[in-house]
Amino acid sequence: MAAERHQAGLKILEKLTTDAYQIQEQVLEEILNRNAGTEYLRGFLNGQCDKQLFKKNVPIVTYDDIEPYIHRIANGESSDILLAEPVTGFYRSTGTSGGQPKLIPSTAEKDKGALFQTLKESVMNKHFGDLDKAGKSMQLLFTKQEIETPSGLPATPATTSIFKDSGFRNIVARLYTSPIETILCSDNNQSMYCQLLVGLIQRDEVGSVGSSFASTMLRAIKFIEDHWKELCYNIKTGHLSNRINDSGCKNALSLFMKPNPDLADSIENICGCKSWEGIIRKLWPKAKYIGTITTGIMSQYTAALDFYSGGLPLVSSAYVCSEAMCGINLEPLSKPADVSYTFLPNMAYFEFLPVKKDCLTKFLDQVQFNGVAHQESKEMMSSIEAIEPVDLVNVEPGQCYELVVTTFAGLYRYKVGDILMATGFYNNAPQFQFVERQNVILSIDAEKTSEVDLLRAVTKAKALLDPLGFLLTGYTSYADTLSTPGHYILFWELKTKESNDMKEPDPKIMVECCSSVEESLNYTYRMYRKETIIAPLELRVVKQGTFDALMDYYVSQGASMNQYKGPSCIKSKEAIKILDSRVMGKFFSAETQF
Ligand code: AMP
């Protein structure tokens, strides 16, 4: 049955990718037929459904442009000001990477999500064999409590809405180790504890482990580090800790809690080892892969996950945002740095604003290998200036684009805020690597340091710590413009590989790390540093657990743990306070050598 479903899924995938152009045309036609009469589109199209007119007249917008319409719907106006179909709720985006959480309209339409899931599963089965037979997935999934808009419409993260859907409830027991009650528990700590406990109890039946984004997977490892003795005690005695007071969790766990001293001993032996290298494979010996997104800003976590994984492949299966489901990774075994997502033309109408430069990623690679010779041109290229958008099937491999979507749920030519690089085609559907969020920028003066600039610089600098046995488990930054001259401040959380006790890093090496980051930054940055328009870069090493505290803070502010993406640049004063209160050491770059 499952095998047939997956075969059918692969066939659909072939058809969708082969007919990409026609399907995109149909999608736009359908969206216009449904919605040309809405207040929003009438203003540009005069009620006409013409596709060319759409491209000529409808402006490319950001969230800020459409927010007034969304607020009107959230406050009780009829949703037909934006789309013909009734809005049944809103998806709340995380808001950590680019700024404030957004409210994205959603409708009752669920078919696309179900198809996307089937296609993803079909691809995974093709590469990993029959996963139904390989065992369940210990996928750590989290929900957030729903909030209501003044008009009574629910606003939840997209993933929460999926997990609460009856369709998901029907498959959860078959596919996942976590009982639905533990996923729906909105206390993330209780949820994590229970999901890990049942995952450990069923460790011999686990075919894969994972979480939506890599940062949550690392948090889970830290959680086991902090709680393994208690988890083992629960397994040994068959009694659940009193810390778990959520009734749903307690009921669900009662079905699993039987004294099992042998299992507890095995887990204790594994967790009691000094080094946690390969811990994931040791704890879940039958797991075939770790399913978690490690592309984009999440690539900062691949080194740490590789350390814990014991050689299990890291699989980033899809590129999805609250606005639209976009693409699937057809080669799940490819290395995180090589992952491309194949866009599915039936999910939304996609357009791509060429970013006026050669592709950033390719270019930065060159910079890394060729040294400073290219810095000036890199700087020239880093001004992101958009020109006319191109259609899905017309993108050119090697070129970077900003993604623009038109959806069935009321977004028209809407900039998602992601920069992607076209890498090739599968049949006629293009494939993209995720490059970066568009608006995450550090700046003191006229220099601009993007998310990917910083990631590259940090990756290079942290290599200095590798031979000393340190792992960088999290970083973020902010531009301190209050001091004169201003300077960049980086926060790093480190961990020693050979044991869970943290030893102090050598100050000399940390100063070298500061200088290394600066050397990798762009020409203008280095010029300003030389002219002391920018003060030396500062690196603040924070205590272990700081980035968990940061995640807790953003979750308390409305972000979903499931969709959480640690910000690479922070603007919130509160968040900076959290980091500052946990600083163990401060280091500054030495005199400039530029
Ligand atoms: P949210 O709407 O809160 O779920 O966040 C969606 C955003 O997460 C996207 O716009 C991307 O910036 C990021 N994202 C989603 N999927 C991926 C992926 N596979 N790789 C890198 N970043 C991703």
XYZ file of C-alpha atoms and ligand atoms in Angstrom:
617
model
C 0.000 0.000 0.000
C 2.689 2.473 1.081
C 4.966 1.283 -1.745
C 2.201 1.939 -4.271
C 1.563 5.376 -2.827
C 5.238 6.228 -3.138
C 5.453 4.924 -6.699
C 2.463 7.081 -7.569
C 4.179 10.015 -5.810
C 7.277 9.662 -7.981
C 5.127 9.588 -11.110
C 3.353 12.778 -10.047
C 6.722 14.371 -9.439
C 7.832 13.502 -12.976
C 4.670 14.984 -14.428
C 4.819 18.152 -12.347
C 8.447 18.852 -13.158
C 8.034 18.029 -16.851
C 4.999 20.285 -17.295
C 6.371 23.081 -15.115
C 5.611 25.872 -17.596
C 2.016 24.846 -18.337
C 1.280 24.234 -14.664
C 2.598 27.662 -13.664
C 0.374 29.264 -16.316
C -2.634 27.350 -15.018
C -1.842 28.285 -11.426
C -1.717 32.005 -12.232
C -4.857 31.742 -14.339
C -6.731 30.052 -11.517
C -5.546 32.559 -8.909
C -6.634 35.464 -11.114
C -9.949 33.861 -12.029
C -10.714 33.437 -8.375
C -9.432 36.740 -7.058
C -9.385 39.418 -9.781
C -12.539 40.885 -8.248
C -11.034 41.474 -4.802
C -10.492 45.036 -3.595
C -6.733 44.567 -3.721
C -6.461 43.238 -7.274
C -9.272 45.438 -8.655
C -7.078 48.404 -7.874
C -4.519 47.157 -10.385
C -6.474 44.996 -12.834
C -9.863 46.648 -13.054
C -11.486 43.248 -12.595
C -9.644 41.669 -15.543
C -7.947 38.262 -15.268
C -5.276 38.942 -17.835
C -1.900 37.423 -16.960
C 0.132 40.006 -18.861
C -1.752 42.821 -17.194
C -1.041 41.153 -13.862
C 2.664 41.274 -14.555
C 2.495 44.824 -15.858
C 0.300 46.381 -13.197
C 0.486 44.446 -9.971
C 3.408 45.748 -7.912
C 5.987 43.561 -6.261
C 5.429 44.054 -2.546
C 6.766 43.235 0.889
C 4.826 42.261 3.982
C 4.654 45.896 5.099
C 2.730 46.787 1.936
C -0.015 44.239 2.479
C -0.096 44.383 6.261
C -2.976 46.936 6.306
C -5.170 44.437 4.379
C -4.179 41.627 6.704
C -4.943 43.745 9.756
C -8.333 44.652 8.349
C -9.177 40.947 7.958
C -7.743 40.152 11.394
C -9.946 42.904 12.794
C -13.133 41.541 11.285
C -13.501 42.824 7.731
C -14.518 40.272 5.137
C -11.522 38.470 3.690
C -12.727 39.097 0.145
C -10.819 42.378 0.208
C -7.788 40.182 -0.518
C -9.031 36.791 -1.710
C -12.326 35.260 -2.728
C -12.064 32.170 -0.587
C -12.752 32.695 3.129
C -9.671 33.142 5.316
C -9.933 30.515 8.049
C -6.920 31.668 10.047
C -3.388 32.978 9.844
C 0.012 31.355 9.881
C 2.396 33.178 12.185
C 5.915 33.194 10.800
C 8.748 32.934 13.314
C 10.054 36.442 12.854
C 13.504 35.680 14.238
C 15.458 35.845 11.010
C 14.000 38.928 9.440
C 12.200 40.911 12.142
C 8.624 40.806 13.422
C 6.393 37.729 13.121
C 4.074 38.051 10.147
C 0.477 36.925 9.761
C -0.027 35.025 6.525
C -3.641 34.265 5.534
C -4.620 30.605 5.303
C -7.710 28.934 3.867
C -9.417 25.595 4.338
C -7.533 24.188 1.343
C -5.360 21.299 2.580
C -4.719 19.280 -0.599
C -1.469 20.993 -1.488
C 0.100 20.295 1.896
C -0.893 16.626 1.756
C 0.512 16.253 -1.758
C 3.749 18.009 -0.785
C 4.148 15.585 2.138
C 3.492 12.541 -0.063
C 6.015 13.690 -2.658
C 8.631 14.287 0.034
C 8.031 10.835 1.497
C 8.183 9.223 -1.953
C 11.636 10.717 -2.529
C 12.855 9.599 0.897
C 11.610 6.059 0.273
C 13.344 5.956 -3.068
C 16.680 6.733 -1.391
C 16.380 4.993 1.945
C 14.271 1.955 1.075
C 10.871 1.247 2.552
C 10.887 3.547 5.560
C 7.652 2.067 6.866
C 9.591 -1.145 7.430
C 12.762 0.598 8.660
C 11.020 1.843 11.785
C 9.425 4.974 13.118
C 10.872 8.435 13.006
C 11.879 10.129 16.241
C 11.065 13.506 14.767
C 10.928 16.142 17.490
C 7.878 18.244 16.736
C 6.537 21.179 18.714
C 3.414 23.276 18.768
C 2.476 26.682 20.075
C -0.692 27.795 21.702
C -3.086 29.367 19.257
C -3.790 33.075 19.601
C -6.909 34.723 18.271
C -7.178 37.842 16.195
C -9.780 40.433 17.308
C -12.180 38.884 14.783
C -11.736 35.455 16.387
C -9.581 33.911 13.677
C -6.832 31.585 14.929
C -3.216 32.615 14.373
C -0.685 29.804 14.765
C 2.634 28.774 13.252
C 2.040 26.806 10.047
C 3.492 23.646 11.569
C 1.222 23.879 14.624
C -1.743 24.075 12.312
C -0.529 20.948 10.463
C 0.015 18.988 13.679
C -3.441 19.903 14.945
C -5.082 18.739 11.756
C -6.952 15.429 11.859
C -4.997 14.214 8.829
C -1.776 14.421 10.834
C -3.332 12.778 13.888
C -4.231 9.821 11.698
C -0.661 9.190 10.595
C 1.309 10.146 13.681
C 1.127 6.795 15.491
C 2.224 4.943 12.352
C 5.124 7.226 11.440
C 6.482 8.806 14.613
C 7.644 7.655 18.034
C 6.128 10.738 19.694
C 2.498 10.360 20.764
C 0.320 13.198 19.472
C -0.294 14.459 23.032
C 3.422 15.125 23.520
C 3.565 17.052 20.245
C 0.499 19.104 21.114
C 1.774 19.978 24.607
C 2.570 23.663 24.339
C 5.082 23.574 27.200
C 8.167 22.977 25.046
C 10.276 21.576 27.891
C 7.721 18.972 28.925
C 7.150 18.161 25.281
C 10.900 17.733 24.661
C 11.350 15.592 27.765
C 8.493 13.262 26.865
C 9.394 12.992 23.185
C 12.975 12.085 24.066
C 11.841 9.639 26.735
C 9.550 7.701 24.383
C 12.211 7.977 21.684
C 14.716 6.329 24.022
C 12.250 3.688 25.198
C 11.634 2.765 21.544
C 15.275 3.208 20.547
C 15.493 -0.120 18.735
C 12.526 0.742 16.532
C 13.752 4.166 15.461
C 14.504 4.364 11.719
C 15.404 8.064 11.659
C 15.734 11.000 14.022
C 15.299 14.687 13.410
C 13.617 18.043 13.924
C 12.477 20.715 11.490
C 15.629 22.843 11.827
C 19.126 21.882 12.949
C 19.167 24.286 15.900
C 16.390 22.282 17.576
C 18.260 19.032 17.023
C 21.270 20.468 18.832
C 19.023 21.700 21.591
C 17.716 18.142 21.967
C 21.254 16.828 22.391
C 21.960 19.457 25.030
C 18.674 18.485 26.678
C 19.744 14.838 26.849
C 23.112 15.962 28.215
C 21.319 17.803 31.026
C 18.666 15.197 31.741
C 19.950 11.736 30.803
C 20.248 10.535 34.389
C 16.649 11.485 35.092
C 15.472 9.971 31.805
C 17.287 6.731 32.646
C 15.834 6.706 36.147
C 12.349 6.979 34.630
C 13.107 4.091 32.283
C 14.626 1.981 35.063
C 11.729 2.440 37.502
C 8.853 2.846 35.069
C 7.859 6.064 36.874
C 7.537 9.337 35.041
C 9.189 12.353 36.717
C 6.940 14.734 38.610
C 8.145 17.553 36.382
C 5.683 16.233 33.809
C 2.308 17.584 34.897
C 0.675 18.053 31.503
C -2.257 15.638 31.585
C -2.023 14.763 27.879
C 1.657 13.882 28.212
C 1.078 11.912 31.416
C -1.703 9.849 29.861
C 0.213 9.170 26.689
C 3.402 8.242 28.556
C 1.546 5.901 30.909
C 1.298 3.444 28.002
C 5.106 3.349 27.709
C 6.236 3.415 31.341
C 7.278 -0.080 32.412
C 10.391 -0.748 34.498
C 13.215 -1.648 32.131
C 16.545 -1.682 34.014
C 18.462 -3.273 31.113
C 17.485 -0.537 28.707
C 18.258 2.129 31.300
C 21.715 0.584 31.882
C 22.517 0.535 28.170
C 21.558 4.197 27.799
C 23.457 5.119 30.958
C 26.580 3.419 29.615
C 26.337 5.364 26.374
C 25.583 8.737 27.970
C 28.171 8.229 30.716
C 31.024 8.229 28.185
C 33.349 11.209 28.422
C 33.052 12.120 24.771
C 29.683 12.374 23.102
C 31.083 11.911 19.627
C 28.615 9.799 17.618
C 26.019 9.833 20.420
C 23.034 9.931 18.058
C 24.002 6.719 16.299
C 24.843 5.071 19.607
C 21.484 5.943 21.131
C 19.463 5.072 18.027
C 21.492 2.322 16.360
C 19.019 1.572 13.559
C 18.535 5.162 12.461
C 19.423 5.661 8.806
C 19.598 9.444 8.762
C 19.026 12.682 10.655
C 16.175 14.593 9.053
C 16.748 18.259 9.806
C 17.341 21.372 7.735
C 20.997 22.280 7.589
C 20.918 24.702 4.664
C 21.046 28.505 4.798
C 21.831 29.879 8.220
C 21.365 26.375 9.644
C 24.634 25.342 7.983
C 26.414 26.787 11.033
C 25.247 23.697 12.931
C 26.476 21.024 10.513
C 29.907 20.657 12.129
C 28.393 20.102 15.570
C 25.779 17.710 14.198
C 28.419 15.790 12.253
C 30.278 15.369 15.519
C 27.241 13.921 17.297
C 25.815 11.983 14.347
C 28.316 9.129 14.133
C 28.347 9.410 10.352
C 24.586 9.455 9.801
C 23.675 11.575 6.787
C 22.042 14.930 7.473
C 18.961 15.253 5.298
C 17.383 18.623 4.461
C 14.246 17.455 2.743
C 12.349 20.600 1.783
C 12.248 24.350 1.460
C 9.010 25.630 2.923
C 7.842 28.931 4.343
C 4.623 30.147 5.915
C 3.817 31.855 2.624
C 4.147 28.765 0.394
C 5.540 25.266 0.110
C 8.238 25.683 -2.476
C 10.636 22.847 -3.133
C 11.789 19.341 -2.358
C 15.322 17.975 -2.171
C 15.383 15.162 -4.733
C 18.860 14.032 -3.623
C 18.462 13.664 0.142
C 21.906 12.114 0.467
C 23.703 15.132 -0.917
C 25.955 17.008 1.513
C 24.355 20.050 3.205
C 26.497 22.435 1.160
C 25.301 20.838 -2.097
C 21.584 20.643 -1.359
C 19.274 22.074 -4.006
C 15.501 22.212 -3.785
C 13.436 21.422 -6.876
C 10.490 23.812 -7.071
C 7.034 22.313 -7.473
C 5.096 24.396 -9.998
C 1.640 23.564 -8.612
C 2.261 25.027 -5.145
C 2.138 28.746 -6.034
C 3.021 31.079 -8.877
C 6.726 31.758 -8.539
C 8.707 34.664 -9.906
C 12.336 35.490 -9.368
C 13.922 38.902 -9.080
C 17.481 38.618 -10.332
C 19.838 39.946 -7.742
C 22.109 42.230 -9.703
C 25.337 40.357 -9.214
C 26.956 37.045 -9.988
C 25.865 34.468 -7.571
C 26.946 35.355 -4.112
C 27.796 31.832 -3.063
C 29.975 31.084 -6.062
C 31.612 34.418 -5.712
C 32.299 34.058 -2.043
C 33.839 30.682 -2.689
C 36.212 32.359 -5.102
C 37.052 34.967 -2.533
C 37.831 32.257 -0.057
C 40.251 30.555 -2.394
C 41.739 33.534 -4.157
C 42.219 35.807 -1.182
C 41.798 39.536 -1.270
C 42.098 40.058 -5.020
C 38.344 39.841 -5.446
C 37.324 41.767 -2.410
C 36.675 45.001 -4.203
C 34.437 43.458 -6.808
C 32.683 41.477 -4.102
C 31.913 44.729 -2.360
C 30.551 46.188 -5.571
C 28.320 43.215 -5.993
C 27.004 43.163 -2.503
C 24.567 45.967 -3.188
C 21.422 44.030 -3.877
C 19.527 45.816 -6.564
C 16.633 44.101 -8.187
C 15.557 44.282 -11.816
C 12.642 42.715 -13.760
C 11.477 39.340 -12.395
C 11.723 36.145 -14.442
C 9.353 33.180 -14.492
C 10.075 29.853 -12.834
C 11.155 28.061 -15.984
C 13.347 30.941 -17.183
C 15.821 31.195 -14.341
C 19.482 30.788 -15.212
C 21.770 28.441 -13.334
C 24.455 30.331 -11.434
C 22.270 33.412 -10.966
C 20.909 34.550 -7.596
C 17.302 35.602 -7.205
C 14.962 36.954 -4.632
C 11.855 34.782 -4.399
C 8.476 36.362 -5.210
C 5.270 34.365 -4.720
C 1.671 34.693 -5.760
C -0.460 32.269 -3.783
C -3.981 30.904 -3.662
C -4.279 32.485 -0.204
C -4.046 36.172 -1.064
C -0.395 37.046 -1.619
C 0.275 38.704 -4.953
C 3.840 39.235 -6.143
C 5.037 39.083 -2.577
C 8.739 39.084 -1.703
C 9.407 36.261 0.733
C 12.765 37.776 1.673
C 14.922 34.801 0.693
C 17.829 34.839 -1.739
C 18.223 31.642 -3.748
C 20.744 30.555 -6.337
C 19.529 28.588 -9.366
C 21.687 25.484 -9.730
C 20.047 23.555 -12.568
C 16.842 21.855 -13.651
C 15.083 18.589 -12.968
C 13.064 18.013 -16.130
C 11.758 21.553 -16.636
C 11.558 22.573 -13.000
C 14.415 24.648 -11.649
C 16.471 23.763 -8.620
C 17.796 26.261 -6.112
C 20.270 26.443 -3.312
C 19.195 28.530 -0.361
C 21.650 31.432 0.016
C 20.403 33.767 2.745
C 17.657 35.944 4.176
C 17.688 39.175 2.282
C 17.396 41.774 5.000
C 19.730 40.516 7.693
C 22.505 43.011 7.618
C 25.150 44.307 9.990
C 26.227 47.844 9.326
C 28.054 50.599 11.186
C 28.648 53.032 8.348
C 28.287 52.509 4.596
C 29.601 48.932 4.748
C 27.064 46.127 4.655
C 27.662 42.646 5.975
C 25.021 40.143 4.959
C 24.029 36.919 6.691
C 26.114 34.858 4.302
C 29.149 37.198 4.587
C 29.108 36.703 8.328
C 28.550 32.952 8.082
C 31.586 32.579 5.827
C 33.753 34.741 8.069
C 32.711 32.841 11.201
C 33.197 29.470 9.498
C 36.746 30.438 8.573
C 37.568 31.816 12.018
C 36.138 28.909 13.990
C 38.447 26.555 12.065
C 41.194 27.950 14.320
C 39.449 26.317 17.272
C 38.918 22.895 15.667
C 42.418 21.553 16.407
C 41.996 22.635 20.036
C 38.911 20.444 20.389
C 36.263 23.180 20.477
C 32.951 23.154 18.663
C 31.039 26.338 17.927
C 27.451 25.438 18.854
C 25.869 28.826 18.187
C 26.656 32.366 17.116
C 24.939 35.639 16.571
C 25.919 39.280 16.256
C 24.909 42.897 16.475
C 26.267 46.200 15.330
C 27.053 48.403 18.319
C 26.432 51.883 16.987
C 26.133 53.538 20.395
C 29.844 53.536 21.154
C 32.101 55.762 19.044
C 33.374 54.498 16.756
C 30.885 51.665 16.480
C 31.916 48.048 16.176
C 30.644 44.554 15.436
C 29.969 42.316 18.421
C 29.805 38.569 17.944
C 28.493 36.132 20.537
C 29.903 32.610 20.374
C 28.853 29.587 22.392
C 31.584 26.965 22.515
C 31.764 23.398 23.668
C 34.670 21.048 24.150
C 34.588 17.870 22.093
C 36.132 15.459 24.524
C 33.873 16.154 27.493
C 30.797 18.069 28.462
C 32.732 20.303 30.863
C 33.666 23.594 29.322
C 37.271 24.709 29.528
C 38.378 28.299 28.913
C 39.564 28.942 25.370
C 43.073 30.378 25.013
C 42.687 34.216 24.826
C 45.410 34.425 22.187
C 43.465 32.145 19.855
C 40.255 34.056 20.499
C 41.967 37.291 19.464
C 43.130 35.481 16.330
C 39.527 34.434 15.697
C 38.462 38.102 15.903
C 41.126 39.092 13.403
C 40.240 36.180 11.136
C 36.577 37.265 11.035
C 37.632 40.795 10.147
C 40.012 39.622 7.442
C 37.147 37.743 5.776
C 34.762 40.699 5.815
C 34.311 42.952 2.808
C 36.583 45.617 1.438
C 34.673 48.593 2.837
C 34.609 47.047 6.293
C 38.365 46.581 6.227
C 38.931 50.048 4.840
C 36.808 51.589 7.595
C 38.645 49.561 10.182
C 41.957 50.794 8.864
C 40.698 54.356 9.055
C 39.264 53.631 12.534
C 35.781 54.544 11.371
C 34.913 51.116 12.792
C 36.442 49.981 16.098
C 37.952 46.483 16.577
C 35.552 43.593 16.290
C 34.582 42.112 19.635
C 33.929 38.466 20.343
C 31.961 37.625 23.472
C 32.122 34.004 24.521
C 28.922 33.022 26.297
C 28.154 30.221 28.759
C 26.765 26.921 27.544
C 23.010 26.988 27.268
C 22.920 30.667 26.257
C 21.537 29.955 22.809
C 18.867 27.759 24.367
C 17.947 30.718 26.577
C 17.799 32.881 23.453
C 15.504 30.375 21.797
C 13.329 30.317 24.940
C 13.113 34.098 24.803
C 11.968 34.150 21.168
C 9.532 31.298 21.827
C 8.113 33.320 24.749
C 7.655 36.211 22.313
C 5.575 34.100 19.952
C 8.102 32.192 17.813
C 7.451 28.513 17.252
C 10.149 26.168 18.504
C 9.421 23.989 15.512
C 10.095 26.762 13.017
C 12.773 28.532 15.080
C 15.794 29.768 13.193
C 18.318 31.447 15.449
C 18.929 34.992 14.234
C 22.406 35.674 12.872
C 22.008 39.353 13.688
C 20.073 40.687 16.660
C 18.268 43.968 17.049
C 16.096 43.249 20.104
C 17.458 44.903 23.262
C 15.933 42.153 25.408
C 17.660 39.436 23.397
C 20.997 41.253 23.662
C 20.484 41.522 27.431
C 20.033 37.743 27.630
C 23.290 37.207 25.800
C 25.181 39.865 27.745
C 24.160 38.397 31.074
C 25.900 35.143 30.146
C 29.216 36.428 28.836
C 32.281 34.514 30.078
C 34.996 36.373 28.200
C 35.429 39.303 25.826
C 38.075 39.445 23.117
C 38.962 42.119 20.572
C 40.747 41.932 17.272
C 44.332 43.124 17.355
C 45.677 46.007 15.270
C 44.565 45.759 11.663
C 46.898 44.098 9.197
C 44.885 45.182 6.165
P 8.642 30.454 8.685
O 7.728 31.151 7.753
O 8.702 30.993 10.057
O 8.440 28.975 8.662
O 10.095 30.650 8.088
C 10.318 30.374 6.720
C 11.745 30.745 6.402
O 12.629 29.733 6.889
C 12.027 30.799 4.928
O 11.590 32.005 4.335
C 13.531 30.629 4.921
O 14.172 31.849 5.229
C 13.743 29.627 6.049
N 13.785 28.257 5.498
C 12.761 27.427 5.260
N 13.188 26.275 4.720
C 14.526 26.389 4.599
C 15.541 25.550 4.088
N 15.278 24.333 3.609
N 16.818 26.010 4.111
C 17.101 27.230 4.612
N 16.190 28.062 5.113
C 14.915 27.663 5.097
